[in-house]
GROMACS .gro file of C-alpha atoms in nm:
model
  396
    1UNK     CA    1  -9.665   2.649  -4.854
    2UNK     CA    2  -9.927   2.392  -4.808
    3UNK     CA    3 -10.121   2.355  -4.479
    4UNK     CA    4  -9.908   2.143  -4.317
    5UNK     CA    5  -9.779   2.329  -3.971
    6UNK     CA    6  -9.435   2.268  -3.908
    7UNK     CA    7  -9.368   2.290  -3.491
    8UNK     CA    8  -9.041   2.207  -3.450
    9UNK     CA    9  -8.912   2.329  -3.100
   10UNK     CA   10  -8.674   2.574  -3.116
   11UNK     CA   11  -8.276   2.487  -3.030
   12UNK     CA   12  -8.224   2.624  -2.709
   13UNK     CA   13  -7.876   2.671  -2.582
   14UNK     CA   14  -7.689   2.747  -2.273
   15UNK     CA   15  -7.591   3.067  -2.479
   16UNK     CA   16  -7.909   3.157  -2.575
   17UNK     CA   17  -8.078   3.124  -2.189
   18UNK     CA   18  -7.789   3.337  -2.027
   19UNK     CA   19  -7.878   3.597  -2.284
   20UNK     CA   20  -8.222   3.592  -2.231
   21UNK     CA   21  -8.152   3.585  -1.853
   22UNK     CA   22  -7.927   3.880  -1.936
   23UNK     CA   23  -8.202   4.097  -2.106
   24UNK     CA   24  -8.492   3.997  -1.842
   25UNK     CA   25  -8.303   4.167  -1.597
   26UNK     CA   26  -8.376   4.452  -1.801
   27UNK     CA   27  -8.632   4.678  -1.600
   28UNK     CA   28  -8.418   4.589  -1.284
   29UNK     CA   29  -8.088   4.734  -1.406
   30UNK     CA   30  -8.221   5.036  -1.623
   31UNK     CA   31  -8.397   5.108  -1.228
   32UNK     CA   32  -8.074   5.079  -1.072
   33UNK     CA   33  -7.841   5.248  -1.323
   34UNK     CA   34  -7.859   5.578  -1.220
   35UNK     CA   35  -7.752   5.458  -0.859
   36UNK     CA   36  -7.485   5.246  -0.944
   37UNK     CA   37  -7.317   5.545  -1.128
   38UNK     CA   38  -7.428   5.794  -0.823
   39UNK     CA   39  -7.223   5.531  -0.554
   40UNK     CA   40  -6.951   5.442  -0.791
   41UNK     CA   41  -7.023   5.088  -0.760
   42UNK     CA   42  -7.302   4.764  -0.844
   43UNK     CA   43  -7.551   4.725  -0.571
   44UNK     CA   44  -7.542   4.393  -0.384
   45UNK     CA   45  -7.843   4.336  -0.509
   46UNK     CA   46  -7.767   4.331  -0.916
   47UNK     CA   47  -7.401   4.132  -0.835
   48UNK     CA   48  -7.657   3.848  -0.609
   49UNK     CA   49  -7.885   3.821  -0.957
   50UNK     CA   50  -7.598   3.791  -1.205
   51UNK     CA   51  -7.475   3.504  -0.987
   52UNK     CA   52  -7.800   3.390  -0.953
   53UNK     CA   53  -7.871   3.398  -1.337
   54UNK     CA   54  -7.545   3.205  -1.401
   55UNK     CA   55  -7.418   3.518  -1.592
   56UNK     CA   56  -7.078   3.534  -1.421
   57UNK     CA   57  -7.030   3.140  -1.498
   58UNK     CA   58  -7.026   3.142  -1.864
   59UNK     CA   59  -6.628   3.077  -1.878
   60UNK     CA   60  -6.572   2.921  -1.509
   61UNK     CA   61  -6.512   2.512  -1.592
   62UNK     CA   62  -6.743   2.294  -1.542
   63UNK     CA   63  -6.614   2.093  -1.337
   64UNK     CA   64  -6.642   2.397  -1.056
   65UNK     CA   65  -7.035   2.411  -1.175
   66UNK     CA   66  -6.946   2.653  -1.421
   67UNK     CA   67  -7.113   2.685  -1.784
   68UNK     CA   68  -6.785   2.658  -1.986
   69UNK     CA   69  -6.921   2.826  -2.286
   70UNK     CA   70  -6.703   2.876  -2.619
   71UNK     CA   71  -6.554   3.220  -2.687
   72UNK     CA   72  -6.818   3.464  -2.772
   73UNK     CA   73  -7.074   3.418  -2.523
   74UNK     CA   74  -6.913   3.692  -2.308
   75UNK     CA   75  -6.970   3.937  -2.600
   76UNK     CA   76  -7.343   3.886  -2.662
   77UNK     CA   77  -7.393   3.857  -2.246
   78UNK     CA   78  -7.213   4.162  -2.225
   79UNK     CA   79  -7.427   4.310  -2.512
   80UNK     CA   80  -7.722   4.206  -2.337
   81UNK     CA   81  -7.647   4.361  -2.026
   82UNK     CA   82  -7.557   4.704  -2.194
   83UNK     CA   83  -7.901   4.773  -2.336
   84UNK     CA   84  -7.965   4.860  -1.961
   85UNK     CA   85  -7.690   4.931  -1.815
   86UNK     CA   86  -7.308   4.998  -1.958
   87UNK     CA   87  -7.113   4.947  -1.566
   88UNK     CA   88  -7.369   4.585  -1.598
   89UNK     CA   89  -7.265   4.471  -1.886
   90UNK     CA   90  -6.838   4.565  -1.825
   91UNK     CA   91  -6.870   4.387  -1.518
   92UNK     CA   92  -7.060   4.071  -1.654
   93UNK     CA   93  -6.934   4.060  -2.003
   94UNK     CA   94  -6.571   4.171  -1.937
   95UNK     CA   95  -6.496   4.100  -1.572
   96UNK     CA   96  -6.658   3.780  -1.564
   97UNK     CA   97  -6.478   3.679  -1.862
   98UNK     CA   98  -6.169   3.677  -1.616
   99UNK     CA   99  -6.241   3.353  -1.525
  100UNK     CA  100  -6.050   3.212  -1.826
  101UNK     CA  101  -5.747   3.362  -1.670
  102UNK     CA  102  -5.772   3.144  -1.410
  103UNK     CA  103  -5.892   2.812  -1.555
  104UNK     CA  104  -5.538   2.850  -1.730
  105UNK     CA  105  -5.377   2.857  -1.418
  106UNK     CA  106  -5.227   2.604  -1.229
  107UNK     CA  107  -5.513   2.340  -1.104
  108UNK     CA  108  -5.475   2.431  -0.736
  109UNK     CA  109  -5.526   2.813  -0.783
  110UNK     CA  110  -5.845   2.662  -0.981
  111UNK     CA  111  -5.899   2.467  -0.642
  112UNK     CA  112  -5.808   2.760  -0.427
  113UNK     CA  113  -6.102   3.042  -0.628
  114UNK     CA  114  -6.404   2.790  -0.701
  115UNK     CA  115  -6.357   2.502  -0.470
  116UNK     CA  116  -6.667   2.638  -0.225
  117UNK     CA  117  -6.781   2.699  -0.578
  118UNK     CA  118  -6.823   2.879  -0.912
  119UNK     CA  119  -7.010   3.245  -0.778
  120UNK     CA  120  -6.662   3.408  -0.768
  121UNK     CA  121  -6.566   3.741  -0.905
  122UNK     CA  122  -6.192   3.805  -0.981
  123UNK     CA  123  -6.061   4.168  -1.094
  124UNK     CA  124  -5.803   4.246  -1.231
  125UNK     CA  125  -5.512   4.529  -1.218
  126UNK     CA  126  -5.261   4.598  -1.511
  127UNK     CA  127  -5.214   4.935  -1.418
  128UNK     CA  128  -4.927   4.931  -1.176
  129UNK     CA  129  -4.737   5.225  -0.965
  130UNK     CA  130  -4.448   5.129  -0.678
  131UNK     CA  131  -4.447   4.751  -0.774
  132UNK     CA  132  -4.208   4.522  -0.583
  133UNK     CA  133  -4.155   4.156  -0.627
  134UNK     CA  134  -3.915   3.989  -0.423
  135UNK     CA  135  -3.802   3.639  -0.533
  136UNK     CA  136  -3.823   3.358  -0.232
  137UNK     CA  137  -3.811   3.022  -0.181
  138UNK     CA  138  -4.159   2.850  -0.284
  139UNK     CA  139  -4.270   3.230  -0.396
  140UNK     CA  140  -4.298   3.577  -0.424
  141UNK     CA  141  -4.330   3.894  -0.190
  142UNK     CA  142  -4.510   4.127  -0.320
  143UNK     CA  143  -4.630   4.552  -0.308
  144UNK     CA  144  -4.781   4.820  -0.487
  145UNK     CA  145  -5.062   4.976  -0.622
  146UNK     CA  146  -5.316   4.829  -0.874
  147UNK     CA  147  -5.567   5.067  -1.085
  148UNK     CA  148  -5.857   5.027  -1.277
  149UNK     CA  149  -5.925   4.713  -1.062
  150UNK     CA  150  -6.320   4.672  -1.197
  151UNK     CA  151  -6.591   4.540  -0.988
  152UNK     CA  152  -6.310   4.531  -0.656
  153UNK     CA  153  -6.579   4.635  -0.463
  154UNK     CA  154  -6.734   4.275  -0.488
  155UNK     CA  155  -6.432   4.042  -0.595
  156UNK     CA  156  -6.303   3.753  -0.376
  157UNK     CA  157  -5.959   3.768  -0.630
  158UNK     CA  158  -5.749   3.971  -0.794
  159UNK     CA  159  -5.540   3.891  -1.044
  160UNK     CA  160  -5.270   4.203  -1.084
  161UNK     CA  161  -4.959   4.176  -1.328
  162UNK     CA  162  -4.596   4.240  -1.183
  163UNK     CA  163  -4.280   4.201  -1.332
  164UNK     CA  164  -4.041   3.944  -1.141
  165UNK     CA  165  -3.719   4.049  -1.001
  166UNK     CA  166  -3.451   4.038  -1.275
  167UNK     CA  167  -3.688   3.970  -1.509
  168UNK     CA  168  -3.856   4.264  -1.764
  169UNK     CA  169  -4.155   3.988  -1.856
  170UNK     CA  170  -4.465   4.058  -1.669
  171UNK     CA  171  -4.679   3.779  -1.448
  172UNK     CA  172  -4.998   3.722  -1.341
  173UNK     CA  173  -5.014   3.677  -0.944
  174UNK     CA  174  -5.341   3.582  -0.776
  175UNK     CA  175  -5.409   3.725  -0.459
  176UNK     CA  176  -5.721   3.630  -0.234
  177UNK     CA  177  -5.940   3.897  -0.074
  178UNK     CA  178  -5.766   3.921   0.290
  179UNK     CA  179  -5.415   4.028   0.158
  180UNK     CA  180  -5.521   4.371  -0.047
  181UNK     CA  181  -5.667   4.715   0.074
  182UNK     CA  182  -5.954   4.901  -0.158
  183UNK     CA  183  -5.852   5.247  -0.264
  184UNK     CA  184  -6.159   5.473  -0.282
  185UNK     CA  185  -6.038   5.666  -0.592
  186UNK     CA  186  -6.303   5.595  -0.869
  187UNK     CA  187  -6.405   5.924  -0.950
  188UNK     CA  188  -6.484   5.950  -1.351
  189UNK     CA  189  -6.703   6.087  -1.563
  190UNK     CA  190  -6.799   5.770  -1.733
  191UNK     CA  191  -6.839   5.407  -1.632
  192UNK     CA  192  -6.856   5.510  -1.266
  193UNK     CA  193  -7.064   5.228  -1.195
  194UNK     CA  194  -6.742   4.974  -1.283
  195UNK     CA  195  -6.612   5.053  -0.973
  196UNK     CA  196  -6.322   5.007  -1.107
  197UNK     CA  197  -6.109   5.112  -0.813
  198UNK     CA  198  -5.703   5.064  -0.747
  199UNK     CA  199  -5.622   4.767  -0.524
  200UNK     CA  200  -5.324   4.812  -0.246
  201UNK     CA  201  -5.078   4.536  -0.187
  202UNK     CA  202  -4.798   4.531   0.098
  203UNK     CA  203  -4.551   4.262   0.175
  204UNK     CA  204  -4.792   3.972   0.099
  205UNK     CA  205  -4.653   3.621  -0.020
  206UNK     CA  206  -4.796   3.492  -0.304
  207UNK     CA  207  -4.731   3.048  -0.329
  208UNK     CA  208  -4.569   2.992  -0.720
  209UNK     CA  209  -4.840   2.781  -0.808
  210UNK     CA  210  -5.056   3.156  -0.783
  211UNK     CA  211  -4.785   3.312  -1.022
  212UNK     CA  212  -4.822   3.264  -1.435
  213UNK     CA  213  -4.597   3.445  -1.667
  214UNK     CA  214  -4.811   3.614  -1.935
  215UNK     CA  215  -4.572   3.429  -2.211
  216UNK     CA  216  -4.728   3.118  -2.054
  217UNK     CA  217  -5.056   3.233  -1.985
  218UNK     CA  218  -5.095   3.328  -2.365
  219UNK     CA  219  -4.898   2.999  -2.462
  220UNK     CA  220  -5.064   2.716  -2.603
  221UNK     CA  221  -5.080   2.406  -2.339
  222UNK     CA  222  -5.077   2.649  -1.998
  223UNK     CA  223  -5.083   2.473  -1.643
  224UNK     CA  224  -5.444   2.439  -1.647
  225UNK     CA  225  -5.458   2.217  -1.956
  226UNK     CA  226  -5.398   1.934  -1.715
  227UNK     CA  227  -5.724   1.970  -1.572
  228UNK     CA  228  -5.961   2.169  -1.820
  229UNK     CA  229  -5.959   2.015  -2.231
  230UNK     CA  230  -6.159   2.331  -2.307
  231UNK     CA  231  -5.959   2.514  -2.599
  232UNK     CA  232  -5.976   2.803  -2.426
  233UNK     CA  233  -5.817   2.699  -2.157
  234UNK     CA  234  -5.595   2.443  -2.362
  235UNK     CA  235  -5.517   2.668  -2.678
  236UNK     CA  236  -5.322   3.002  -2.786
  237UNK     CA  237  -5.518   3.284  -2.608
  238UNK     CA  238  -5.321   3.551  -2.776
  239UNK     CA  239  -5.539   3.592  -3.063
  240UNK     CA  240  -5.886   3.612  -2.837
  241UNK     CA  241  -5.732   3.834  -2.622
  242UNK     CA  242  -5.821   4.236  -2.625
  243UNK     CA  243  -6.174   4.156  -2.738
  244UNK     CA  244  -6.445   4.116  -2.477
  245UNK     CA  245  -6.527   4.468  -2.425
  246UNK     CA  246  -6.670   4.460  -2.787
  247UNK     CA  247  -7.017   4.311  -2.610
  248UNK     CA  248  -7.028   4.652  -2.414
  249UNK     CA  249  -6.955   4.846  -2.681
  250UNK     CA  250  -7.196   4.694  -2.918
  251UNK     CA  251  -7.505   4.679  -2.653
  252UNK     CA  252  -7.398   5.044  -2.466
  253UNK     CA  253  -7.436   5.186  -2.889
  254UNK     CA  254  -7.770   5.009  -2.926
  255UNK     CA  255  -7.896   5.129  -2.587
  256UNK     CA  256  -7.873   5.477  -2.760
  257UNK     CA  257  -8.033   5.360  -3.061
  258UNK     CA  258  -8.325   5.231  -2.830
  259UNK     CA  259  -8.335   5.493  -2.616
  260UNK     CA  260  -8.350   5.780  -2.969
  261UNK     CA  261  -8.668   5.538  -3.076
  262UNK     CA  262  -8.852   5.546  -2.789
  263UNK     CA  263  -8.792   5.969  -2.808
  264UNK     CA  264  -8.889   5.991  -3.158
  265UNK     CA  265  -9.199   5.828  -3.044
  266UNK     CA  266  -9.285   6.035  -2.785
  267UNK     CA  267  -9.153   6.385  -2.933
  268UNK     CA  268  -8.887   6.408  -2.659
  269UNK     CA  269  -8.529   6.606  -2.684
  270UNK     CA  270  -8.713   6.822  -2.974
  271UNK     CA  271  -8.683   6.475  -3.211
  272UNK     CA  272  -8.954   6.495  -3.455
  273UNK     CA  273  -8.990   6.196  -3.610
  274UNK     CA  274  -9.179   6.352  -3.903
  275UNK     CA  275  -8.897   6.554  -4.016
  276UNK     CA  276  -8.625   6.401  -4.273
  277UNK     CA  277  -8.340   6.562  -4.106
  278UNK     CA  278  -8.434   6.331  -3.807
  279UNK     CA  279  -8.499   6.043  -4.053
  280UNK     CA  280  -8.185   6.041  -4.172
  281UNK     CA  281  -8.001   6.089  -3.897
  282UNK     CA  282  -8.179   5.772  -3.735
  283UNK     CA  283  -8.107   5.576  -4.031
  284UNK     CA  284  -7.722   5.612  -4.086
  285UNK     CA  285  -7.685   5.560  -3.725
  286UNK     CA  286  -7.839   5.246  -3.736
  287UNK     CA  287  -7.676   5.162  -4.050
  288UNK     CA  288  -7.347   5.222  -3.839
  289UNK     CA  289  -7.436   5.002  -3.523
  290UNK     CA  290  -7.551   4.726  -3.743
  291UNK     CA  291  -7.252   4.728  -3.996
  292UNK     CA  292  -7.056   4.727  -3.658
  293UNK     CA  293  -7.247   4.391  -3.529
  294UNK     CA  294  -7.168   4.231  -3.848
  295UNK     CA  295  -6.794   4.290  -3.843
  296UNK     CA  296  -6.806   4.128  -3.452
  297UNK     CA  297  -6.984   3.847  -3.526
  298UNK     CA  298  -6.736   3.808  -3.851
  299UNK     CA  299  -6.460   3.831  -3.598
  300UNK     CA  300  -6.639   3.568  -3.298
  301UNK     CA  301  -6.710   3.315  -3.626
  302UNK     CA  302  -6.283   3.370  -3.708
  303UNK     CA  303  -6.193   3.334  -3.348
  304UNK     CA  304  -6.351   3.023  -3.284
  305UNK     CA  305  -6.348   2.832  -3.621
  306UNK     CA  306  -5.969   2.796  -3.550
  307UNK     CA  307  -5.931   2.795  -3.201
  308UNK     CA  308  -6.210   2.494  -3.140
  309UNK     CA  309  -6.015   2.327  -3.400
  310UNK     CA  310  -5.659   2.383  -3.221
  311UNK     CA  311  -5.524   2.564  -3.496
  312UNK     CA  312  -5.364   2.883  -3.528
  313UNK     CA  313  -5.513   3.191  -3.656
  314UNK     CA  314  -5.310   3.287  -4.032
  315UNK     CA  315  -5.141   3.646  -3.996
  316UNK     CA  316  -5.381   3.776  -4.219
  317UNK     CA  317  -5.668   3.745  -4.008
  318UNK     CA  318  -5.529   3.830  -3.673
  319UNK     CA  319  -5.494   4.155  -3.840
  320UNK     CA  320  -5.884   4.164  -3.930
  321UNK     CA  321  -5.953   4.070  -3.584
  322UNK     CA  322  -5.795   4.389  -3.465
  323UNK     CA  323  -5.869   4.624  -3.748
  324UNK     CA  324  -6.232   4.467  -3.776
  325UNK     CA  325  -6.304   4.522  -3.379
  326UNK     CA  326  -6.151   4.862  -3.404
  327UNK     CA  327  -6.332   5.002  -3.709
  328UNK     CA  328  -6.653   4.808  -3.521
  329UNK     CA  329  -6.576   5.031  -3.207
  330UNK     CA  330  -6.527   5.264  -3.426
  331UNK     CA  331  -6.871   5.291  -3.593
  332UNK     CA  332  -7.048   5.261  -3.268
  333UNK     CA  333  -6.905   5.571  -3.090
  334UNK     CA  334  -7.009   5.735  -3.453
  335UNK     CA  335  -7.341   5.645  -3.440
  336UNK     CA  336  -7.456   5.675  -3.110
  337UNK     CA  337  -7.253   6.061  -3.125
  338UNK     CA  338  -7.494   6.137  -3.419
  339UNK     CA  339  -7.811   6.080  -3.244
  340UNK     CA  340  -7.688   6.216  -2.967
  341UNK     CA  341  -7.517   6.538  -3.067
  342UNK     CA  342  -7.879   6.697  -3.207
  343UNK     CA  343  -8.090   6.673  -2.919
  344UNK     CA  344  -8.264   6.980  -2.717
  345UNK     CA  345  -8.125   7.160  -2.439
  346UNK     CA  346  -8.291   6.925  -2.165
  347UNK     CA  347  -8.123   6.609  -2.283
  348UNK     CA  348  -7.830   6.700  -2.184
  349UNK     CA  349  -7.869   6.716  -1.841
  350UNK     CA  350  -7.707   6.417  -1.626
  351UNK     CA  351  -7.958   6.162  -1.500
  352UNK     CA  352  -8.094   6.194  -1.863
  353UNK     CA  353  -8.067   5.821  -1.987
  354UNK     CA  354  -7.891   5.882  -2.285
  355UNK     CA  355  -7.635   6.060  -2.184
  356UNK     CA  356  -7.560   5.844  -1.932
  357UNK     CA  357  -7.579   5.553  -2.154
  358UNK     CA  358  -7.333   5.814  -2.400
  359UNK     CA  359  -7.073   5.862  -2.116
  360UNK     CA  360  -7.052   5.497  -2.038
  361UNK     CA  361  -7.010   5.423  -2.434
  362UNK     CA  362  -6.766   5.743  -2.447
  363UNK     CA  363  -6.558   5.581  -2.151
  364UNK     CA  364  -6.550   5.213  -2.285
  365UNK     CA  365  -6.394   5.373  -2.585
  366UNK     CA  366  -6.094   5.435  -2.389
  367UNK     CA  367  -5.919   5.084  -2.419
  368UNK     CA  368  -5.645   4.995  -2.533
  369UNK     CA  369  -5.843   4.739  -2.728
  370UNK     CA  370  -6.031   4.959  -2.942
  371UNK     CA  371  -5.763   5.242  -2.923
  372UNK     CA  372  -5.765   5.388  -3.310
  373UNK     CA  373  -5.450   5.532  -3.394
  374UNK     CA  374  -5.241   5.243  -3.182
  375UNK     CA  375  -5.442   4.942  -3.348
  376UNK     CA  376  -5.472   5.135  -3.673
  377UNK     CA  377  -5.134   5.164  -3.750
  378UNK     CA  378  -4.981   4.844  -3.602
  379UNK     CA  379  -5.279   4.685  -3.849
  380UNK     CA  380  -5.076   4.849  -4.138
  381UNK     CA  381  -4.750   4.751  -4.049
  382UNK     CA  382  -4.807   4.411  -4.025
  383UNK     CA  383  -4.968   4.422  -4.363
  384UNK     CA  384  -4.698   4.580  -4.497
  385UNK     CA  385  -4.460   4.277  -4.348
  386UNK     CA  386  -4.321   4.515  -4.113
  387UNK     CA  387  -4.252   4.493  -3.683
  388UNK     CA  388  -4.527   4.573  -3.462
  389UNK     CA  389  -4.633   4.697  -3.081
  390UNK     CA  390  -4.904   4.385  -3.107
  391UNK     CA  391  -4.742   4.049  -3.045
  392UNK     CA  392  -4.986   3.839  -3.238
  393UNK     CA  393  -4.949   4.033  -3.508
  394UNK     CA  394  -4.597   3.947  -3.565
  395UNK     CA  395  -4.534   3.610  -3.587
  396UNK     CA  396  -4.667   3.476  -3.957
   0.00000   0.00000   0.00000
C-alpha cells in the first residue's frame, strides 16, 4: 500500500455495544460465578447491571424503550455472557429472549409487562404437573405446577403453557408476579445458578387478552402485529424457535477453551504445553468449537435472510437449521470434554473453574433443542419425505 492512512471509523452497532457491554462485565461475573451456583440463583447485583447494560432489552420493542434487535443478537449476547459465566449468559441470552413471546401477544399484555417500562424479566414454565384450566366468561382459571421456571427468582412474569379445557392444543397464559408461589426445588448439578425453579399457581384468573394459543403464537400475523412491524414479532416464529440456547452453548465451550489456555500457560492441571499430546489435544478442540461457530452463524445468516424478508424458510433448510445447531451442540460438548477429560487430579475438584464452566456446558446440553438422537432422526425423516415429531419440519 502507499502511505496514505485510511481512518475510517469503525460501524458501530446496537449489536456490537451490547456485546461489548456483555464481555466488560467480564471480571464481575467470573467473581460472582461461584456464588451464584453456591445460592442457586443471580445476585441482585449482576440482574441490576444486565438491566443497566440494556442486555435484557435486545428483543423488548421499542416502543417500550427496548432495543428491538433482529434475531441473532440473543445468541452472540448469550455467547458473551458465557465466557464468564454459563447461569449469566442462560439467563441473558435465553431468558431475556422471552420477550419476543410477549411482543407477539396481544398489545395490552405488551401494555400490562413494559408500560412502567422495558427492565422486565419474564420466565417461563413448559414443564407442567396437576394443570387445570377452567373456561369462564372473559377468561381462564387456572392451577398447577410449573418447572424449570429460569431466573423466577427475579421475574415480574411468567409465561407457563396449559392446555385449555376440551382442547389438547397448548397456550401460553401470562401471569404477573402477585398470583404465583416460588418452589425452592433447584437442586442440580449443573446450571444451578439459572435458578430455574418450579412456579405454583392456584385458582388465579387469567383476562383472554393474557392467553395465546401456541398455533397462534408461532403463526404468521399474531395479535401483536397490530402494534410491533418487527418480523419477529410480525412473521412465522416456528422456524427461529428452539435456537437461543446455541449462544450459551457456544460461549460456555469457549470458556473452556480459554480457561485450558490460560493453564497451558501457567503449567496448571499437569498441562504441559510443550508436550504434543497436549498440542494436539488443544488443537482439535479448537478445531471443534470453531467448526461449531461457523455452522451457527450459517444458521443466524438462514434464519434471518428469510424471515426479514417475510418469506418462509424452504423444507430443506429448516432441516439444516436443526441438524446444523445440533451437530454445532454437538461439537462443543466434544471439545470442551477433550480438554477437560486429561487434566490432573486437582482439577477436578468443584470450585475449580473449569469444571464448573464443564457442568454448566454438560447441563445446557440437556435441551430438547440440541437433544441428538430426537433432532437426529426427525432430521432424516424429513429428508427422506417422511412424518416427523418437529412441526416445521413437516410442512414443505
Amino acid at each position: 500500500m502507499s502511505g496514505l492512512q485510511m481512518n475510517y471509523a469503525p460501524i458501530r452497532s446496537r449489536q456490537g455495544e451490547l456485546v461489548e457491554a456483555a464481555e466488560s462485565l467480564g471480571d464481575v461475573l467470573k467473581a460472582r460465578a461461584c456464588d451464584a451456583e453456591l445460592n442457586r440463583r443471580l445476585s441482585p447485583e449482576t440482574m441490576a447491571d444486565l438491566f443497566a447494560n440494556g442486555l435484557l432489552g435486545y428483543f423488548v420493542p421499542a416502543r417500550f424503550g427496548g432495543s428491538e434487535l433482529d434475531w441473532g443478537a440473543q445468541i452472540h449476547i448469550g455467547r458473551a455472557l458465557a465466557h464468564h459465566c454459563g447461569s449469566t449468559a442462560w439467563i441473558g441470552g435465553v431468558v431475556g429472549s422471552h420477550a419476543l413471546y410477549i411482543g407477539r401477544m396481544d398489545p395490552r399484555a405488551q401494555d400490562d409487562v413494559w408500560g412502567a417500562g422495558a427492565n422486565v424479566l419474564v420466565s417461563t414454565g413448559s414443564v407442567m404437573r396437576d394443570v387445570t384450566v377452567e373456561t369462564l366468561a372473559g377468561g381462564y382459571r387456572l392451577s398447577g405446577r410449573w418447572s424449570f421456571c429460569s431466573g423466577v427468582d427475579h421475574a415480574s412474569w411468567a409465561l407457563l403453557r396449559a392446555s385449555p379445557s376440551g382442547d389438547h392444543r397448548q397456550s401460553y397464559f401470562l401471569i404477573p408476579r402477585a398470583d404465583f408461589a416460588i418452589e425452592d426445588d433447584w437442586f442440580v448439578s449443573s446450571m444451578s445458578g439459572s435458578g430455574s425453579k418450579s412456579v405454583l399457581v392456584k385458582d388465579v384468573f387469567i383476562p383472554d387478552y393474557r392467553v395465546l394459543s401456541m398455533a397462534d403464537m408461532m403463526a404468521p400475523s399474531p395479535p401483536g402485529a397490530q402494534a410491533n412491524a418487527h418480523y419477529l414479532y410480525s412473521g412465522s416464529f416456528r422456524p427461529f424457535s428452539g435456537s437461543n440456547l446455541m449462544g450459551p452453548i457456544l460461549g460456555g465451550a469457549e470458556a473452556v477453551l480459554f480457561e485450558f489456555e490460560r493453564m497451558m500457560a501457567t503449567g496448571e492441571g499437569g498441562v504441559d504445553a510443550s508436550d504434543v499430546q497436549w498440542q494436539l489435544t488443544y488443537a482439535e478442540a479448537a478445531a471443534e468449537i470453531s467448526a461449531a461457530e461457523q455452522l451457527i452463524n450459517l444458521m443466524i445468516r438462514t434464519q434471518t435472510r428469510y424471515g426479514s424478508v417475510g418469506l418462509p424458510i424452504p423444507k430443506a433448510e429448516r432441516i439444516a437449521v436443526v441438524r446444523d445447531r445440533t451437530y454445532a451442540a454437538r461439537l462443543c460438548l466434544n471439545g470442551a470434554t477433550r480438554l477437560v477429560t486429561g487434566l490432573s487430579a486437582d482439577s477436578v475438584l468443584k470450585d475449580a473453574p473449569i469444571q464448573r464452566m464443564f457442568r454448566d456446558l454438560q447441563g445446557m446440553m440437556q435441551q430438547i433443542g440440541v437433544n441428538w438422537d430426537r433432532n437426529m432422526i426427525n432430521c432424516a425423516k424429513a429428508s427422506l419425505d417422511m412424518n416427523t415429531d418437529i412441526p416445521e419440519l413437516n410442512a414443505d
